[in-house]
Amino acid sequence: MKPTHPQHVRLSRLLFQTLREAPAEAETAGYACLWRAGYVRPLREGGLAEYPLGRRMRFRLEQALREQAAAWHAAEVALPTHAPVDLLDLLALARHAVHSYRQIPRCFFHFTTHHDADGRIGWGWLRAPVRIGFELLALEADASAAEHRAEGWRTAWLAWYAQVGVSALLSVRAPTSVGDGTAHAFVALFPGGDETLLMCPSCGDVAMRQIATFRKPTPPAEDARPLQKVATPGTNTIASLAAFLDVPASRTAKVVFFTGRKEQSGDERLVMALVRGDMDVEPHKVAQATAMHALRPATEDEIRAVGAEPGFASPIGIRREQTIVVVDDLVAHSSNLVSGANEPDAHFLNVNVGRDYTPDVVADIAAAHEGAPCALCGTPLRRPHGLEVGRVETLGTALPERVGLTFLAHDGTPRTPVLVRTWLDLHRLMGVLAEQHHDEQGLALPPAVAPYDVYLVRLGRENPDVEQVAEQVVQALVQTGLSVLDDDRDVRAGVKFNDADLLGIPVRLTVGAKALKRGGVECKGRTSRDVQIVPPDDVGLAVLDALATWKPVGRTHDRG
């Protein structure tokens, strides 16, 4: 594919301006570098504008993504990007084109706009309210083929991320972004990142907080004792209750109320979730266990409407026809717990699941936490933070069914394809690359994503020899297939060298009278201290060698 951007751009003609100081609004170091280097500027409505250098950086990534998609025989489609594109819109396109098993598997992709209601402009592309994404769908004949596809994508993406320069990246178990199924997210470790992970430092198991599991203790074996109501004035928290009764929090049951709705009917129901008092409820697990959607904290009026008392609640005696009771598996196997009596200042002692009430659902709904034992090996879990830059999901047949997408199998019967989806946050990926590849002087971008391969510095433009050699060098580089950002501005040498470091182009070539007297052109890698004098005829090979041996600057990442 021929590039749509010229291989040689003169900086004097580019919409471009650098800043000496980092803007106060830039909250991260990488974003400050992108802003100072003239890659982006914030817009009044909160989005980010890409200056030519930023657009060129995205172009390099888009090109790499298209090459990867071509390896999977995926075709590109385009939809209007003024609004978020729904998965159902994309599947509707396939419904008109896929009819037979001969057309399965089928892959197609597009670039889309992602709107983030929780965006923070001070974080630049990491949390910009509007970002560009890449979405690739595969339609497979059955679940086995879908899982094979997803596994292949996960492996390939990890290699691809490393190729473009992303480090400190984990593939983690994650909740699906839509519907049911399985998902793995790619998370770049980063302090203050919006994803909380639970990671085992021994066996390496890692998952997002919403679905992370941990090894729960085995409750002591006890005979069920008689149910007993006791007065517990002023004990509407687990801590106050445990102190009043002089029992550990692990001998109590904690109740959390939600209101949710069924996806199909839209009917709202109250959800009562119980975990052991020394643990917390994970809302995502509750939603999955109850098949409820749009969970929100229930109001006191909603709680009292079913006969429960806020702060003193339990499933005993409530109106069950209006409530879904979901109990953590540890509570279900624990004997003689303390639980609310559904009246102010009163609790029941010796509550036992199965004897005193029967839950609608028993499942793991407890939130994993730092220090909890790993479910696989028992090692205390660590809690790093990161930023999700992509994911792979198997989403089953539910979404294709909703748009009537079917194909005729070998035996002539209609079947619904299994959907596999992979998605990359392109802008966030650019932000992560800036955070991971900068130093005190500015950006130091990897060759795969830098807007240009070479930053050419012209010194002494009044010298005809300098101009002649500079033009000769440009022609040699372009013929070699390299791209050149040509600093032909009429400014001081110090400004040009400082901007070269700030912009982070992998290789700097300097054409000046002093270098010419020494026999050629100065060649220096952005992350190297060594400066070579290269004959003009050899600059192409010298640059290719510098790109091949490029090494990142040392950065530190949040490893929990």
Coordinates of C-alpha atoms in Angstrom, one line a residue:
M1 CA 0.0 0.0 0.0
K2 CA 1.4 3.3 -1.0
P3 CA 1.6 5.9 1.8
T4 CA -0.8 8.8 1.5
H5 CA 1.7 11.2 3.2
P6 CA 4.8 12.5 1.4
Q7 CA 8.1 11.0 2.4
H8 CA 9.8 14.4 2.6
V9 CA 8.3 17.3 4.5
R10 CA 9.9 20.7 5.0
L11 CA 9.4 21.9 8.6
S12 CA 9.2 25.5 7.4
R13 CA 6.0 24.7 5.6
L14 CA 4.4 22.6 8.3
L15 CA 1.6 23.7 10.7
F16 CA 3.9 23.4 13.7
Q17 CA 5.0 25.1 16.9
T18 CA 7.0 23.9 19.8
L19 CA 6.8 25.1 23.4
R20 CA 9.7 25.6 25.8
E21 CA 7.7 24.9 28.9
A22 CA 5.2 22.2 29.7
P23 CA 1.6 23.6 30.0
A24 CA 0.2 23.6 33.5
E25 CA -2.9 21.7 32.2
A26 CA -0.8 18.7 31.2
E27 CA -1.0 16.2 34.1
T28 CA 1.2 13.5 32.7
A29 CA 4.8 13.7 31.4
G30 CA 4.1 12.0 28.1
Y31 CA 1.1 14.4 27.3
A32 CA 3.3 17.4 28.2
C33 CA 5.9 16.2 25.6
L34 CA 3.2 15.6 22.9
W35 CA 1.9 19.1 23.6
R36 CA 5.3 20.8 23.7
A37 CA 6.4 19.0 20.5
G38 CA 3.4 20.2 18.5
Y39 CA 1.7 16.8 18.1
V40 CA -1.6 17.8 19.7
R41 CA -3.5 20.8 21.1
P42 CA -6.6 20.7 23.3
L43 CA -9.9 22.0 21.8
R44 CA -12.3 24.2 23.6
E45 CA -15.0 21.5 23.8
G46 CA -12.5 19.1 25.6
G47 CA -11.2 17.0 22.7
L48 CA -7.8 16.9 21.2
A49 CA -6.7 18.2 17.8
E50 CA -4.0 16.4 15.9
Y51 CA -1.4 18.6 14.4
P52 CA 0.4 17.2 11.3
L53 CA 2.9 15.3 13.4
G54 CA 0.2 13.8 15.6
R55 CA -1.8 12.8 12.5
R56 CA 1.3 11.3 10.9
M57 CA 2.0 9.2 14.1
R58 CA -1.6 7.9 13.9
F59 CA -1.1 7.2 10.2
R60 CA 1.9 5.0 11.0
L61 CA -0.2 3.0 13.5
E62 CA -3.1 2.7 11.2
Q63 CA -0.8 1.4 8.5
A64 CA 0.6 -1.2 10.9
L65 CA -3.0 -2.2 11.9
R66 CA -4.1 -2.6 8.3
E67 CA -1.1 -4.8 7.6
Q68 CA -2.0 -7.0 10.6
A69 CA -5.6 -7.1 9.5
A70 CA -4.5 -8.1 6.0
A71 CA -2.7 -11.1 7.5
W72 CA -6.1 -12.3 8.8
H73 CA -7.8 -11.6 5.4
A74 CA -9.9 -8.9 6.9
A75 CA -11.6 -6.3 4.7
E76 CA -12.1 -2.7 5.7
V77 CA -15.5 -1.1 5.9
A78 CA -16.4 2.5 6.7
L79 CA -19.3 3.9 8.6
P80 CA -20.1 7.6 9.6
T81 CA -17.9 8.6 12.5
H82 CA -19.9 11.5 13.8
A83 CA -21.5 9.2 16.4
P84 CA -20.5 5.9 18.1
V85 CA -21.0 2.9 15.8
D86 CA -23.0 0.1 17.4
L87 CA -22.0 -3.5 17.0
L88 CA -25.4 -4.2 15.7
D89 CA -24.8 -1.8 12.8
L90 CA -21.7 -3.7 11.8
L91 CA -23.5 -7.1 12.0
A92 CA -26.3 -5.7 9.9
L93 CA -23.7 -5.1 7.2
A94 CA -22.7 -8.7 7.4
R95 CA -26.3 -9.9 7.3
H96 CA -26.6 -8.7 3.7
A97 CA -23.3 -10.3 2.6
V98 CA -22.9 -13.6 4.5
H99 CA -25.3 -16.4 3.5
S100 CA -23.4 -19.7 3.2
Y101 CA -20.8 -21.8 5.1
R102 CA -18.5 -21.0 2.1
Q103 CA -18.4 -17.4 3.4
I104 CA -17.5 -18.5 6.9
P105 CA -15.2 -17.4 8.5
R106 CA -15.4 -13.8 7.5
C107 CA -13.4 -10.9 9.0
F108 CA -13.9 -7.1 8.6
F109 CA -12.8 -4.0 10.4
H110 CA -13.2 -0.3 10.6
F111 CA -11.8 2.8 12.4
T112 CA -14.3 4.3 14.8
T113 CA -14.8 7.1 17.2
H114 CA -15.0 6.3 21.0
H115 CA -16.8 8.7 23.3
D116 CA -15.7 8.6 27.0
A117 CA -18.0 10.2 29.4
D118 CA -15.3 10.1 32.1
G119 CA -12.6 11.6 29.9
R120 CA -10.0 13.9 31.5
I121 CA -8.3 16.2 29.1
G122 CA -5.3 16.8 31.3
W123 CA -4.2 13.2 30.6
G124 CA -4.2 13.8 26.8
W125 CA -4.8 10.8 24.7
L126 CA -4.9 8.5 27.7
R127 CA -8.3 9.9 28.8
A128 CA -9.4 12.2 26.0
P129 CA -13.2 12.5 25.9
V130 CA -13.2 11.5 22.2
R131 CA -10.7 9.0 20.8
I132 CA -10.2 6.9 17.7
G133 CA -10.4 3.2 17.9
F134 CA -9.9 0.1 15.7
E135 CA -12.5 -2.6 15.7
L136 CA -12.2 -6.0 14.0
L137 CA -14.9 -8.7 13.9
A138 CA -14.8 -12.3 12.9
L139 CA -17.8 -14.6 12.2
E140 CA -17.0 -18.2 13.0
A141 CA -18.9 -21.4 12.4
D142 CA -18.9 -22.6 16.0
A143 CA -17.6 -22.0 19.5
S144 CA -14.5 -24.1 19.0
A145 CA -13.5 -22.1 15.9
A146 CA -14.3 -18.9 17.7
E147 CA -12.1 -19.8 20.7
H148 CA -9.2 -20.8 18.3
R149 CA -9.6 -17.4 16.6
A150 CA -9.5 -15.5 19.9
E151 CA -6.4 -17.3 21.1
G152 CA -4.6 -16.6 17.8
W153 CA -5.5 -13.0 18.0
R154 CA -4.3 -12.7 21.6
T155 CA -0.9 -14.2 20.7
A156 CA -0.6 -12.0 17.6
W157 CA -1.5 -8.8 19.4
L158 CA 1.0 -9.3 22.1
A159 CA 3.7 -9.6 19.5
W160 CA 2.3 -6.6 17.6
Y161 CA 2.3 -4.4 20.7
A162 CA 5.9 -5.3 21.3
Q163 CA 6.8 -4.5 17.7
V164 CA 5.4 -1.0 17.9
G165 CA 7.2 -0.4 21.2
V166 CA 4.7 -0.9 24.0
S167 CA 6.2 -2.4 27.1
A168 CA 4.9 -3.3 30.6
L169 CA 1.9 -4.8 28.9
L170 CA -0.3 -7.6 30.4
S171 CA -2.9 -9.8 28.9
V172 CA -5.6 -10.0 31.6
R173 CA -8.9 -11.7 32.1
A174 CA -11.6 -9.1 31.8
P175 CA -15.4 -8.6 31.7
T176 CA -16.8 -8.4 28.3
S177 CA -17.7 -4.9 27.1
V178 CA -21.1 -6.0 25.8
G179 CA -23.2 -9.1 26.4
D180 CA -21.9 -12.4 27.7
G181 CA -18.8 -14.3 26.7
T182 CA -15.2 -14.2 27.6
A183 CA -12.6 -11.5 27.2
H184 CA -8.9 -10.7 27.6
A185 CA -7.8 -7.1 27.8
F186 CA -4.4 -5.7 27.0
V187 CA -3.4 -3.4 29.9
A188 CA -0.4 -1.2 30.0
L189 CA 0.8 -0.7 33.5
F190 CA 0.6 2.9 34.5
P191 CA 0.4 4.8 37.9
G192 CA -3.1 6.2 38.3
G193 CA -4.5 4.1 35.5
D194 CA -8.3 3.6 35.6
E195 CA -8.1 -0.2 35.6
T196 CA -7.3 -2.0 38.8
L197 CA -5.8 -5.4 38.4
L198 CA -5.3 -8.3 40.8
M199 CA -2.1 -10.1 40.0
C200 CA -0.3 -13.0 41.5
P201 CA 3.5 -12.4 41.6
S202 CA 4.2 -16.1 41.8
C203 CA 2.1 -17.9 39.2
G204 CA 1.3 -14.8 37.1
D205 CA -2.5 -15.1 37.1
V206 CA -4.0 -11.7 36.5
A207 CA -7.5 -10.3 36.1
M208 CA -9.4 -7.1 36.2
R209 CA -10.8 -6.3 39.6
Q210 CA -14.4 -6.8 38.4
I211 CA -13.9 -10.6 37.8
A212 CA -10.8 -11.4 39.8
T213 CA -11.1 -14.4 42.1
F214 CA -9.2 -15.4 45.3
R215 CA -8.9 -18.4 47.5
K216 CA -11.5 -18.2 50.2
P217 CA -11.0 -19.7 53.7
T218 CA -12.7 -22.9 54.7
P219 CA -15.4 -22.0 57.3
P220 CA -15.3 -24.1 60.5
A221 CA -17.6 -27.0 60.7
E222 CA -20.4 -26.3 63.2
D223 CA -23.8 -27.6 64.0
A224 CA -26.6 -25.2 63.4
R225 CA -27.6 -23.4 66.5
P226 CA -31.1 -22.1 67.2
L227 CA -32.0 -18.8 65.6
Q228 CA -32.1 -16.0 68.2
K229 CA -33.1 -12.3 67.9
V230 CA -31.0 -9.8 70.0
A231 CA -31.1 -6.1 70.5
T232 CA -28.2 -4.3 68.9
P233 CA -28.7 -0.6 69.4
G234 CA -26.7 1.7 67.1
T235 CA -25.0 -1.1 65.1
N236 CA -25.9 -0.2 61.5
T237 CA -22.3 -1.0 60.3
I238 CA -20.4 -4.3 60.4
A239 CA -17.6 -2.6 62.5
S240 CA -20.1 -1.4 65.1
L241 CA -22.0 -4.7 65.1
A242 CA -18.8 -6.8 65.6
A243 CA -17.6 -4.6 68.4
F244 CA -21.0 -4.7 70.2
L245 CA -21.3 -8.5 70.0
D246 CA -17.5 -9.0 70.5
V247 CA -17.3 -11.2 67.4
P248 CA -15.0 -11.0 64.4
A249 CA -16.4 -9.4 61.3
S250 CA -16.0 -12.8 59.6
R251 CA -18.9 -14.1 61.8
T252 CA -21.3 -11.6 60.3
A253 CA -23.1 -11.3 57.0
K254 CA -23.0 -8.0 55.0
V255 CA -25.9 -7.0 52.9
V256 CA -25.7 -4.7 49.9
F257 CA -28.8 -3.7 47.9
F258 CA -29.0 -2.9 44.2
T259 CA -31.8 -2.1 41.8
G260 CA -31.4 -3.6 38.3
R261 CA -33.4 -4.6 35.3
K262 CA -33.7 -7.5 33.0
E263 CA -32.3 -6.9 29.6
Q264 CA -35.2 -8.4 27.7
S265 CA -38.2 -7.2 29.7
G266 CA -36.7 -4.0 31.1
D267 CA -38.5 -4.7 34.4
E268 CA -36.7 -3.4 37.5
R269 CA -36.1 -5.7 40.5
L270 CA -34.4 -5.2 43.9
V271 CA -31.3 -7.3 44.3
M272 CA -30.1 -8.3 47.8
A273 CA -26.4 -9.4 47.8
L274 CA -24.8 -11.0 50.8
V275 CA -21.1 -11.6 51.5
R276 CA -19.2 -12.3 54.7
G277 CA -18.8 -9.2 56.9
D278 CA -15.0 -9.0 56.4
M279 CA -15.4 -8.9 52.6
D280 CA -17.0 -6.5 50.0
V281 CA -19.5 -7.1 47.3
E282 CA -18.3 -6.9 43.6
P283 CA -21.2 -5.3 41.6
H284 CA -20.1 -6.8 38.3
K285 CA -20.2 -10.4 39.8
V286 CA -23.7 -9.7 41.1
A287 CA -24.9 -8.5 37.7
Q288 CA -23.4 -11.6 36.1
A289 CA -24.9 -14.0 38.7
T290 CA -28.4 -12.5 38.5
A291 CA -28.4 -11.7 34.8
M292 CA -29.4 -8.2 35.8
H293 CA -28.2 -5.1 34.0
A294 CA -27.8 -1.4 34.8
L295 CA -27.3 -2.1 38.5
R296 CA -27.4 1.0 40.7
P297 CA -27.4 1.4 44.5
A298 CA -31.0 0.9 45.8
T299 CA -32.7 3.8 47.7
E300 CA -33.9 3.4 51.3
D301 CA -37.5 3.6 50.0
E302 CA -36.9 0.7 47.6
I303 CA -35.3 -1.3 50.4
R304 CA -38.1 -0.7 52.8
A305 CA -40.7 -1.5 50.1
V306 CA -39.8 -5.2 50.3
G307 CA -39.9 -5.3 54.1
A308 CA -36.1 -4.9 54.7
E309 CA -34.5 -2.3 57.0
P310 CA -31.4 -0.4 55.8
G311 CA -28.5 -1.2 58.1
F312 CA -30.3 -4.1 59.7
A313 CA -31.3 -6.2 56.7
S314 CA -31.4 -9.9 56.0
P315 CA -33.4 -12.1 53.6
I316 CA -35.4 -13.5 56.6
G317 CA -39.0 -12.3 56.4
I318 CA -38.8 -10.0 53.4
R319 CA -41.2 -10.0 50.4
R320 CA -39.3 -12.4 48.2
E321 CA -41.5 -12.1 45.1
Q322 CA -40.1 -8.6 44.7
T323 CA -36.5 -9.4 45.5
I324 CA -33.6 -11.5 44.0
V325 CA -31.4 -12.8 46.8
V326 CA -27.9 -13.7 45.7
V327 CA -25.5 -15.1 48.3
D328 CA -21.7 -15.5 48.1
D329 CA -20.6 -19.1 48.1
L330 CA -18.7 -18.6 51.3
V331 CA -21.7 -17.3 53.1
A332 CA -23.7 -20.3 51.8
H333 CA -21.2 -22.6 53.5
S334 CA -20.8 -20.7 56.7
S335 CA -22.7 -21.7 59.8
N336 CA -24.3 -19.5 62.5
L337 CA -23.6 -16.0 61.1
V338 CA -25.0 -12.8 62.5
S339 CA -27.5 -11.1 60.2
G340 CA -30.1 -8.3 60.3
A341 CA -33.6 -8.8 61.8
N342 CA -35.2 -6.3 59.4
E343 CA -36.1 -3.9 62.2
P344 CA -34.0 -1.0 63.7
D345 CA -31.4 -2.0 66.3
A346 CA -32.0 -5.7 66.1
H347 CA -30.1 -8.7 64.6
F348 CA -30.4 -12.4 64.4
L349 CA -27.8 -14.7 65.8
N350 CA -27.1 -18.1 64.2
V351 CA -28.4 -17.5 60.7
N352 CA -27.9 -20.5 58.4
V353 CA -28.5 -20.5 54.7
G354 CA -30.9 -23.3 53.7
R355 CA -32.6 -23.5 57.1
D356 CA -33.5 -19.8 57.7
Y357 CA -33.8 -18.7 54.1
T358 CA -33.2 -20.1 50.6
P359 CA -31.3 -17.8 48.2
D360 CA -32.2 -17.4 44.5
V361 CA -28.6 -17.6 43.5
V362 CA -25.4 -18.8 45.1
A363 CA -22.2 -17.6 43.4
D364 CA -18.9 -15.9 43.9
I365 CA -19.8 -12.3 44.4
A366 CA -17.0 -11.2 46.8
A367 CA -14.6 -8.6 45.6
A368 CA -10.9 -9.6 45.4
H369 CA -8.5 -7.3 47.1
E370 CA -4.8 -6.7 47.6
G371 CA -3.3 -9.3 49.9
A372 CA -6.0 -11.9 49.3
P373 CA -4.6 -15.4 48.5
C374 CA -4.3 -16.3 44.8
A375 CA -7.0 -18.7 43.8
L376 CA -4.4 -20.9 42.0
C377 CA -1.4 -20.9 44.3
G378 CA -2.3 -19.0 47.5
T379 CA 0.3 -16.3 47.1
P380 CA -0.9 -12.8 48.3
L381 CA -2.3 -10.8 45.4
R382 CA -0.8 -7.5 44.3
R383 CA -2.9 -4.6 42.9
P384 CA -1.2 -2.7 40.0
H385 CA -3.0 -0.1 38.0
G386 CA -3.0 0.3 34.3
L387 CA -4.7 1.6 31.1
E388 CA -6.6 -0.7 28.8
V389 CA -5.4 -0.3 25.2
G390 CA -7.2 -3.2 23.6
R391 CA -9.0 -6.5 24.0
V392 CA -10.2 -9.7 22.4
E393 CA -13.7 -11.1 23.1
T394 CA -15.7 -14.1 22.2
L395 CA -19.3 -12.9 22.3
G396 CA -21.3 -15.9 21.2
T397 CA -24.4 -15.9 19.0
A398 CA -26.7 -13.5 20.8
L399 CA -25.8 -10.3 18.9
P400 CA -25.9 -12.0 15.4
E401 CA -29.2 -13.5 16.4
R402 CA -30.6 -10.0 17.2
V403 CA -30.0 -8.8 13.6
G404 CA -31.1 -12.0 12.0
L405 CA -27.6 -13.0 10.8
T406 CA -27.5 -16.6 9.7
F407 CA -25.8 -18.9 7.2
L408 CA -26.6 -22.2 5.6
A409 CA -24.4 -25.0 6.9
H410 CA -23.1 -28.0 4.9
D411 CA -26.4 -29.9 5.6
G412 CA -28.5 -27.0 4.4
T413 CA -29.8 -26.0 7.9
P414 CA -29.6 -22.3 9.0
R415 CA -27.1 -21.5 11.7
T416 CA -26.0 -18.4 13.6
P417 CA -22.3 -17.6 13.4
V418 CA -20.3 -17.1 16.6
L419 CA -18.9 -13.5 17.0
V420 CA -15.3 -12.7 17.9
R421 CA -14.3 -9.1 18.4
T422 CA -11.0 -7.4 18.9
W423 CA -10.7 -3.7 19.6
L424 CA -7.8 -1.3 20.1
D425 CA -7.9 2.2 21.5
L426 CA -5.6 3.9 18.9
H427 CA -5.4 7.2 20.6
R428 CA -4.8 5.7 24.1
L429 CA -2.1 3.6 22.5
M430 CA -0.4 6.7 21.2
G431 CA -0.6 8.2 24.7
V432 CA 0.9 5.1 26.3
L433 CA 3.8 5.2 23.8
A434 CA 4.5 8.8 24.7
E435 CA 4.4 8.0 28.4
Q436 CA 6.8 5.1 27.9
H437 CA 9.2 6.7 25.5
H438 CA 10.4 10.1 26.6
D439 CA 13.2 11.6 28.7
E440 CA 14.2 15.0 30.0
Q441 CA 14.7 16.3 26.5
G442 CA 11.3 15.2 25.1
L443 CA 9.9 12.3 23.1
A444 CA 12.0 9.3 22.0
L445 CA 9.5 7.4 19.8
P446 CA 10.1 3.9 18.5
P447 CA 10.8 3.7 14.7
A448 CA 7.5 1.8 14.1
V449 CA 5.4 4.8 15.3
A450 CA 7.5 7.9 15.0
P451 CA 6.0 10.3 12.4
Y452 CA 9.2 10.3 10.4
D453 CA 12.3 8.1 10.3
V454 CA 14.8 11.0 10.0
Y455 CA 15.1 14.5 11.3
L456 CA 17.4 16.4 8.9
V457 CA 19.1 19.5 10.3
R458 CA 20.4 22.0 7.8
L459 CA 23.1 24.3 9.2
G460 CA 24.5 27.3 7.2
R461 CA 21.9 27.5 4.4
E462 CA 23.9 30.3 2.9
N463 CA 26.6 27.8 2.0
P464 CA 25.8 26.2 -1.4
D465 CA 27.7 23.1 -0.5
V466 CA 25.4 22.5 2.5
E467 CA 22.3 22.9 0.4
Q468 CA 23.6 20.7 -2.3
V469 CA 24.5 17.9 0.0
A470 CA 21.3 18.2 2.0
E471 CA 19.3 17.8 -1.2
Q472 CA 21.4 14.8 -2.2
V473 CA 20.8 13.2 1.2
V474 CA 17.1 13.7 1.0
Q475 CA 17.0 12.0 -2.4
A476 CA 19.0 9.1 -1.1
L477 CA 16.8 8.6 1.9
V478 CA 13.6 8.8 -0.1
Q479 CA 14.9 6.3 -2.7
T480 CA 15.7 4.0 0.2
G481 CA 12.1 4.2 1.3
L482 CA 12.7 6.4 4.4
S483 CA 10.7 9.4 5.4
V484 CA 12.3 12.7 6.2
L485 CA 11.3 15.7 8.3
D486 CA 13.5 18.4 6.9
D487 CA 14.3 21.3 9.3
D488 CA 15.0 24.0 6.8
R489 CA 13.9 26.8 9.1
D490 CA 15.9 30.0 9.3
V491 CA 16.6 29.6 13.1
R492 CA 19.6 29.1 15.4
A493 CA 21.3 25.7 15.4
G494 CA 20.4 25.3 19.1
V495 CA 16.7 25.6 18.4
K496 CA 17.0 23.0 15.7
F497 CA 18.8 20.5 18.0
N498 CA 16.5 21.1 20.9
D499 CA 13.5 20.5 18.6
A500 CA 15.0 17.4 17.2
D501 CA 15.3 16.0 20.7
L502 CA 11.8 17.2 21.7
L503 CA 10.1 15.7 18.6
G504 CA 11.6 12.3 19.3
I505 CA 12.3 11.3 15.6
P506 CA 14.5 8.1 15.8
V507 CA 17.5 9.4 13.8
R508 CA 19.0 12.8 13.4
L509 CA 21.1 13.8 10.4
T510 CA 23.0 17.1 10.4
V511 CA 24.3 18.7 7.2
G512 CA 26.7 21.5 8.0
A513 CA 30.0 23.0 7.0
K514 CA 31.9 21.4 9.9
A515 CA 30.6 17.9 9.2
L516 CA 31.3 18.3 5.5
K517 CA 35.0 19.2 6.2
R518 CA 35.2 16.0 8.2
G519 CA 34.0 14.0 5.2
G520 CA 30.2 13.7 5.4
V521 CA 27.1 14.1 7.5
E522 CA 26.5 13.7 11.2
C523 CA 24.3 10.7 12.1
K524 CA 23.0 10.3 15.6
G525 CA 20.2 8.1 17.0
R526 CA 17.8 9.9 19.3
T527 CA 18.4 7.4 22.2
S528 CA 22.2 7.0 21.5
R529 CA 25.1 9.2 22.6
D530 CA 27.3 8.2 19.6
V531 CA 27.7 10.6 16.7
Q532 CA 29.0 9.2 13.4
I533 CA 30.3 11.0 10.3
V534 CA 28.8 9.3 7.3
P535 CA 29.6 9.9 3.6
P536 CA 26.5 11.3 1.8
D537 CA 26.3 8.3 -0.4
D538 CA 26.0 6.0 2.6
V539 CA 23.4 7.8 4.6
G540 CA 20.6 5.4 3.6
L541 CA 22.4 2.3 5.0
A542 CA 23.5 4.2 8.1
V543 CA 20.0 5.2 8.9
L544 CA 18.7 1.7 8.3
D545 CA 21.3 0.4 10.6
A546 CA 20.4 3.0 13.3
L547 CA 16.7 2.1 13.0
A548 CA 17.5 -1.6 13.3
T549 CA 19.6 -1.1 16.4
W550 CA 17.3 1.5 18.1
K551 CA 16.9 1.0 21.8
P552 CA 14.4 2.6 24.1
V553 CA 15.3 5.1 26.8
G554 CA 15.0 3.7 30.3
R555 CA 11.5 4.2 31.8
T556 CA 9.9 2.9 34.9
H557 CA 6.3 1.5 35.0
D558 CA 3.9 0.7 37.7
R559 CA 4.3 -2.9 38.6
G560 CA 2.1 -2.8 41.6

